mmCIF file of C-alpha atoms in Angstrom:
data_model
loop_
_atom_site.group_PDB
_atom_site.id
_atom_site.type_symbol
_atom_site.label_atom_id
_atom_site.label_comp_id
_atom_site.label_asym_id
_atom_site.label_seq_id
_atom_site.Cartn_x
_atom_site.Cartn_y
_atom_site.Cartn_z
ATOM 1 C CA MET A 1262 -13.748 24.876 4.650
ATOM 2 C CA GLU A 1263 -12.186 22.860 6.991
ATOM 3 C CA VAL A 1264 -12.162 19.452 6.538
ATOM 4 C CA ARG A 1265 -11.476 16.429 9.436
ATOM 5 C CA LEU A 1266 -10.399 13.339 7.162
ATOM 6 C CA LYS A 1267 -11.619 9.974 8.382
ATOM 7 C CA LYS A 1268 -8.370 7.859 8.679
ATOM 8 C CA SER A 1269 -7.362 5.714 6.416
ATOM 9 C CA GLY A 1270 -6.224 2.434 7.822
ATOM 10 C CA ARG A 1271 -2.467 2.567 6.381
ATOM 11 C CA LYS A 1272 -0.248 4.990 8.011
ATOM 12 C CA ARG A 1273 1.935 6.101 6.123
ATOM 13 C CA GLY A 1274 4.869 8.645 4.991
ATOM 14 C CA GLY A 1275 6.663 9.162 1.758
ATOM 15 C CA ALA A 1276 3.429 9.027 -0.238
ATOM 16 C CA GLY A 1277 2.961 10.878 -3.518
ATOM 17 C CA LEU A 1278 -0.594 13.221 -2.926
ATOM 18 C CA ALA A 1279 -2.617 14.986 -6.045
ATOM 19 C CA LEU A 1280 -5.691 16.719 -5.716
ATOM 20 C CA VAL A 1281 -8.110 16.359 -8.518
ATOM 21 C CA GLY A 1282 -11.691 17.518 -8.174
ATOM 22 C CA TRP A 1283 -13.036 17.029 -4.482
ATOM 23 C CA GLN A 1284 -10.806 13.973 -4.457
ATOM 24 C CA ILE A 1285 -7.150 13.121 -2.969
ATOM 25 C CA TYR A 1286 -5.224 10.576 -4.481
ATOM 26 C CA ILE A 1287 -2.071 8.929 -1.890
ATOM 27 C CA PHE A 1288 0.153 6.562 -4.032
ATOM 28 C CA GLY A 1289 2.576 4.404 -2.381
ATOM 29 C CA GLY A 1290 4.592 4.981 0.696
ATOM 30 C CA THR A 1291 6.346 3.798 3.640
ATOM 31 C CA LYS A 1292 5.551 2.660 7.342
ATOM 32 C CA ASN A 1293 7.948 3.063 9.703
ATOM 33 C CA ALA A 1294 10.751 1.886 7.300
ATOM 34 C CA HIS A 1295 9.520 -1.606 7.477
ATOM 35 C CA LYS A 1296 6.930 -1.372 5.117
ATOM 36 C CA THR A 1297 6.526 -0.289 1.736
ATOM 37 C CA TYR A 1298 2.793 0.086 -0.223
ATOM 38 C CA LYS A 1299 2.196 -0.431 -3.931
ATOM 39 C CA GLU A 1300 -1.728 0.360 -2.772
ATOM 40 C CA CYS A 1301 -2.989 3.387 -3.267
ATOM 41 C CA ASP A 1302 -6.004 5.347 -2.252
ATOM 42 C CA LYS A 1303 -8.478 8.418 -2.909
ATOM 43 C CA TYR A 1304 -10.247 10.396 -0.304
ATOM 44 C CA ASP A 1305 -13.779 11.965 -1.056
ATOM 45 C CA ILE A 1306 -13.465 15.324 0.665
ATOM 46 C CA ARG A 1307 -17.528 15.247 0.099
ATOM 47 C CA THR A 1308 -18.453 12.212 1.626
ATOM 48 C CA ASN A 1309 -15.618 11.974 3.979
ATOM 49 C CA ALA A 1310 -15.140 8.466 2.494
ATOM 50 C CA TRP A 1311 -11.625 6.464 1.489
ATOM 51 C CA ILE A 1312 -11.769 4.235 -1.379
ATOM 52 C CA SER A 1313 -9.187 2.152 -2.759
ATOM 53 C CA ILE A 1314 -7.979 2.599 -6.210
ATOM 54 C CA GLU A 1315 -5.881 0.688 -8.214
ATOM 55 C CA SER A 1316 -2.327 -0.356 -6.737
ATOM 56 C CA LEU A 1317 0.983 1.158 -8.280
ATOM 57 C CA PRO A 1318 2.829 -1.962 -10.504
ATOM 58 C CA LEU A 1319 5.678 -1.820 -7.435
ATOM 59 C CA CYS A 1320 6.072 -1.093 -4.046
ATOM 60 C CA SER A 1321 7.513 2.397 -3.671
ATOM 61 C CA GLU A 1322 8.426 4.984 -0.951
ATOM 62 C CA SER A 1323 9.592 8.591 -1.943
ATOM 63 C CA VAL A 1324 6.704 9.289 -4.523
ATOM 64 C CA ALA A 1325 5.923 12.186 -6.276
ATOM 65 C CA ALA A 1326 2.802 13.245 -8.269
ATOM 66 C CA GLU A 1327 1.325 15.849 -10.340
ATOM 67 C CA VAL A 1328 -2.032 16.552 -11.702
ATOM 68 C CA TYR A 1329 -2.016 16.821 -15.354
ATOM 69 C CA GLY A 1330 -5.046 17.535 -17.017
ATOM 70 C CA ASN A 1331 -8.155 15.912 -15.624
ATOM 71 C CA ASP A 1332 -5.443 12.826 -14.910
ATOM 72 C CA ILE A 1333 -1.594 12.204 -12.385
ATOM 73 C CA LEU A 1334 1.710 11.528 -13.083
ATOM 74 C CA VAL A 1335 3.594 9.728 -10.617
ATOM 75 C CA VAL A 1336 6.957 8.822 -9.820
ATOM 76 C CA GLY A 1337 9.023 7.412 -7.146
ATOM 77 C CA SER A 1338 11.717 5.303 -5.793
ATOM 78 C CA HIS A 1339 11.874 1.581 -7.160
ATOM 79 C CA LEU A 1340 9.808 2.497 -9.941
ATOM 80 C CA PRO A 1341 11.303 2.131 -13.373
ATOM 81 C CA GLY A 1342 9.548 4.905 -15.293
ATOM 82 C CA LEU A 1343 7.071 7.446 -15.191
ATOM 83 C CA TYR A 1344 3.452 6.230 -14.984
ATOM 84 C CA TYR A 1345 0.428 7.963 -16.494
ATOM 85 C CA TYR A 1346 -2.665 7.711 -13.823
ATOM 86 C CA SER A 1347 -6.195 7.663 -15.373
ATOM 87 C CA VAL A 1348 -8.653 9.090 -12.932
ATOM 88 C CA GLY A 1349 -11.533 7.988 -15.199
ATOM 89 C CA LYS A 1350 -10.214 3.989 -16.003
ATOM 90 C CA ASN A 1351 -8.315 3.790 -12.694
ATOM 91 C CA THR A 1352 -5.013 2.200 -14.307
ATOM 92 C CA PHE A 1353 -1.774 3.161 -14.448
ATOM 93 C CA SER A 1354 0.221 2.805 -17.755
ATOM 94 C CA ASN A 1355 4.247 2.971 -17.939
ATOM 95 C CA ILE A 1356 5.122 5.966 -20.888
ATOM 96 C CA PHE A 1357 8.814 6.285 -20.387
ATOM 97 C CA ASP A 1358 11.569 4.512 -18.293
ATOM 98 C CA LEU A 1359 13.443 6.249 -16.697
ATOM 99 C CA PRO A 1360 17.354 5.676 -15.741
ATOM 100 C CA SER A 1361 17.285 6.002 -12.132
ATOM 101 C CA LEU A 1362 15.324 3.672 -9.145
ATOM 102 C CA LEU A 1363 15.870 6.039 -6.535
ATOM 103 C CA ARG A 1364 14.324 9.087 -5.464
ATOM 104 C CA LYS A 1365 12.292 10.955 -8.168
ATOM 105 C CA ASN A 1366 10.379 14.372 -8.138
ATOM 106 C CA ILE A 1367 7.993 16.037 -10.799
ATOM 107 C CA ILE A 1368 6.910 19.045 -11.899
ATOM 108 C CA VAL A 1369 4.092 20.012 -14.760
ATOM 109 C CA HIS A 1370 4.469 23.201 -16.236
ATOM 110 C CA GLU A 1371 3.134 24.521 -19.556
ATOM 111 C CA GLY A 1372 2.768 21.312 -20.673
ATOM 112 C CA LYS A 1373 5.982 19.938 -20.196
ATOM 113 C CA ALA A 1374 6.708 17.278 -17.441
ATOM 114 C CA TRP A 1375 10.141 18.053 -15.678
ATOM 115 C CA ILE A 1376 11.763 14.934 -13.831
ATOM 116 C CA TYR A 1377 14.229 15.063 -11.518
ATOM 117 C CA CYS A 1378 15.917 11.479 -11.061
ATOM 118 C CA ASP A 1379 18.733 10.739 -8.118
ATOM 119 C CA PHE A 1380 21.604 8.907 -9.685
ATOM 120 C CA GLY A 1381 23.976 10.327 -6.799
ATOM 121 C CA VAL A 1382 25.065 12.873 -8.859
ATOM 122 C CA TYR A 1383 21.543 14.608 -10.100
ATOM 123 C CA GLU A 1384 20.513 14.343 -13.258
ATOM 124 C CA SER A 1385 17.182 15.754 -14.851
ATOM 125 C CA ARG A 1386 14.687 15.289 -17.777
ATOM 126 C CA LYS A 1387 11.910 17.048 -19.461
ATOM 127 C CA TYR A 1388 9.299 15.621 -21.369
ATOM 128 C CA ASP A 1389 6.961 17.389 -24.012
ATOM 129 C CA LEU A 1390 3.315 16.203 -22.498
ATOM 130 C CA LYS A 1391 1.496 16.652 -25.728
ATOM 131 C CA ASN A 1392 3.471 13.961 -28.128
ATOM 132 C CA TRP A 1393 4.936 12.104 -24.722
ATOM 133 C CA ASN A 1394 8.425 12.675 -26.428
ATOM 134 C CA LYS A 1395 11.789 13.495 -24.621
ATOM 135 C CA ILE A 1396 13.015 16.853 -25.079
ATOM 136 C CA GLY A 1397 16.400 16.195 -23.792
ATOM 137 C CA ASP A 1398 18.212 17.218 -20.871
ATOM 138 C CA VAL A 1399 18.839 19.608 -18.964
ATOM 139 C CA ASP A 1400 21.713 21.387 -19.184
ATOM 140 C CA GLY A 1401 24.095 22.144 -16.059
ATOM 141 C CA VAL A 1402 21.789 21.139 -13.727
ATOM 142 C CA ASN A 1403 22.212 19.709 -10.394
ATOM 143 C CA MET A 1404 19.360 19.152 -8.439
ATOM 144 C CA HIS A 1405 19.515 17.818 -4.787
ATOM 145 C CA LEU A 1406 15.763 16.286 -4.280
ATOM 146 C CA THR A 1407 14.128 19.041 -2.028
ATOM 147 C CA GLN A 1408 10.866 21.256 -2.481
ATOM 148 C CA HIS A 1409 12.804 23.953 -3.012
ATOM 149 C CA VAL A 1410 12.003 25.116 -6.528
ATOM 150 C CA ARG A 1411 11.212 28.386 -8.055
ATOM 151 C CA ILE A 1412 10.533 29.780 -11.350
ATOM 152 C CA GLU A 1413 12.439 32.753 -11.884
ATOM 153 C CA ASN A 1414 16.077 31.921 -11.352
ATOM 154 C CA ILE A 1415 18.623 29.636 -10.444
ATOM 155 C CA GLU A 1416 20.202 29.954 -7.231
ATOM 156 C CA GLU A 1417 22.588 27.872 -5.574
ATOM 157 C CA ARG A 1418 22.426 27.466 -1.520
ATOM 158 C CA LYS A 1419 24.198 24.950 0.927
ATOM 159 C CA SER A 1420 22.440 22.810 3.382
ATOM 160 C CA GLN A 1421 24.088 20.535 5.204
ATOM 161 C CA ASP A 1422 26.846 20.580 3.089
ATOM 162 C CA ILE A 1423 24.921 19.476 0.184
ATOM 163 C CA SER A 1424 24.727 22.089 -3.094
ATOM 164 C CA VAL A 1425 21.120 22.704 -3.861
ATOM 165 C CA THR A 1426 20.304 24.663 -7.094
ATOM 166 C CA ILE A 1427 16.838 26.210 -7.866
ATOM 167 C CA LEU A 1428 16.176 25.139 -11.501
ATOM 168 C CA ASP A 1429 14.675 28.357 -13.844
ATOM 169 C CA ILE A 1430 11.843 26.573 -15.799
ATOM 170 C CA ASP A 1431 11.647 29.154 -18.085
ATOM 171 C CA ASP A 1432 11.438 27.561 -21.788
ATOM 172 C CA SER A 1433 12.974 30.672 -23.825
#
């Protein structure tokens, strides 16, 4: 099925995206490095319509979003924590404060959220989503914030003099 999206009215990059059912959710982002958004929208694929939803608490770029059940977890630059967006209630809740206001990334795997924070020196933490408890730091992980994630093993690569480590998410 091919879908041609109607224009949203907000040109932006660096926004977080998530698909829940027939709706694409877009969180924050930036326009040409001159405007940063806290506004969020959803696009309904069936009706070809954009709908404004609850805004993020602060403007944020480099946003990452991950579906958790029927809701969405959101992190991003300048957001102080891990945010839980309730699709049904159209509300954000700050679940945890995170130690960095810089770029972050998130993965949900087997009921756990893996959050990557940019400290200049990269640090990672994991959370148990059933109880919303911090499980602990991930030992020995240096993660450059790219989309290079593989579940089988850890492998180092060089990219423009930046060491990239691919994280093994296996809990064993």
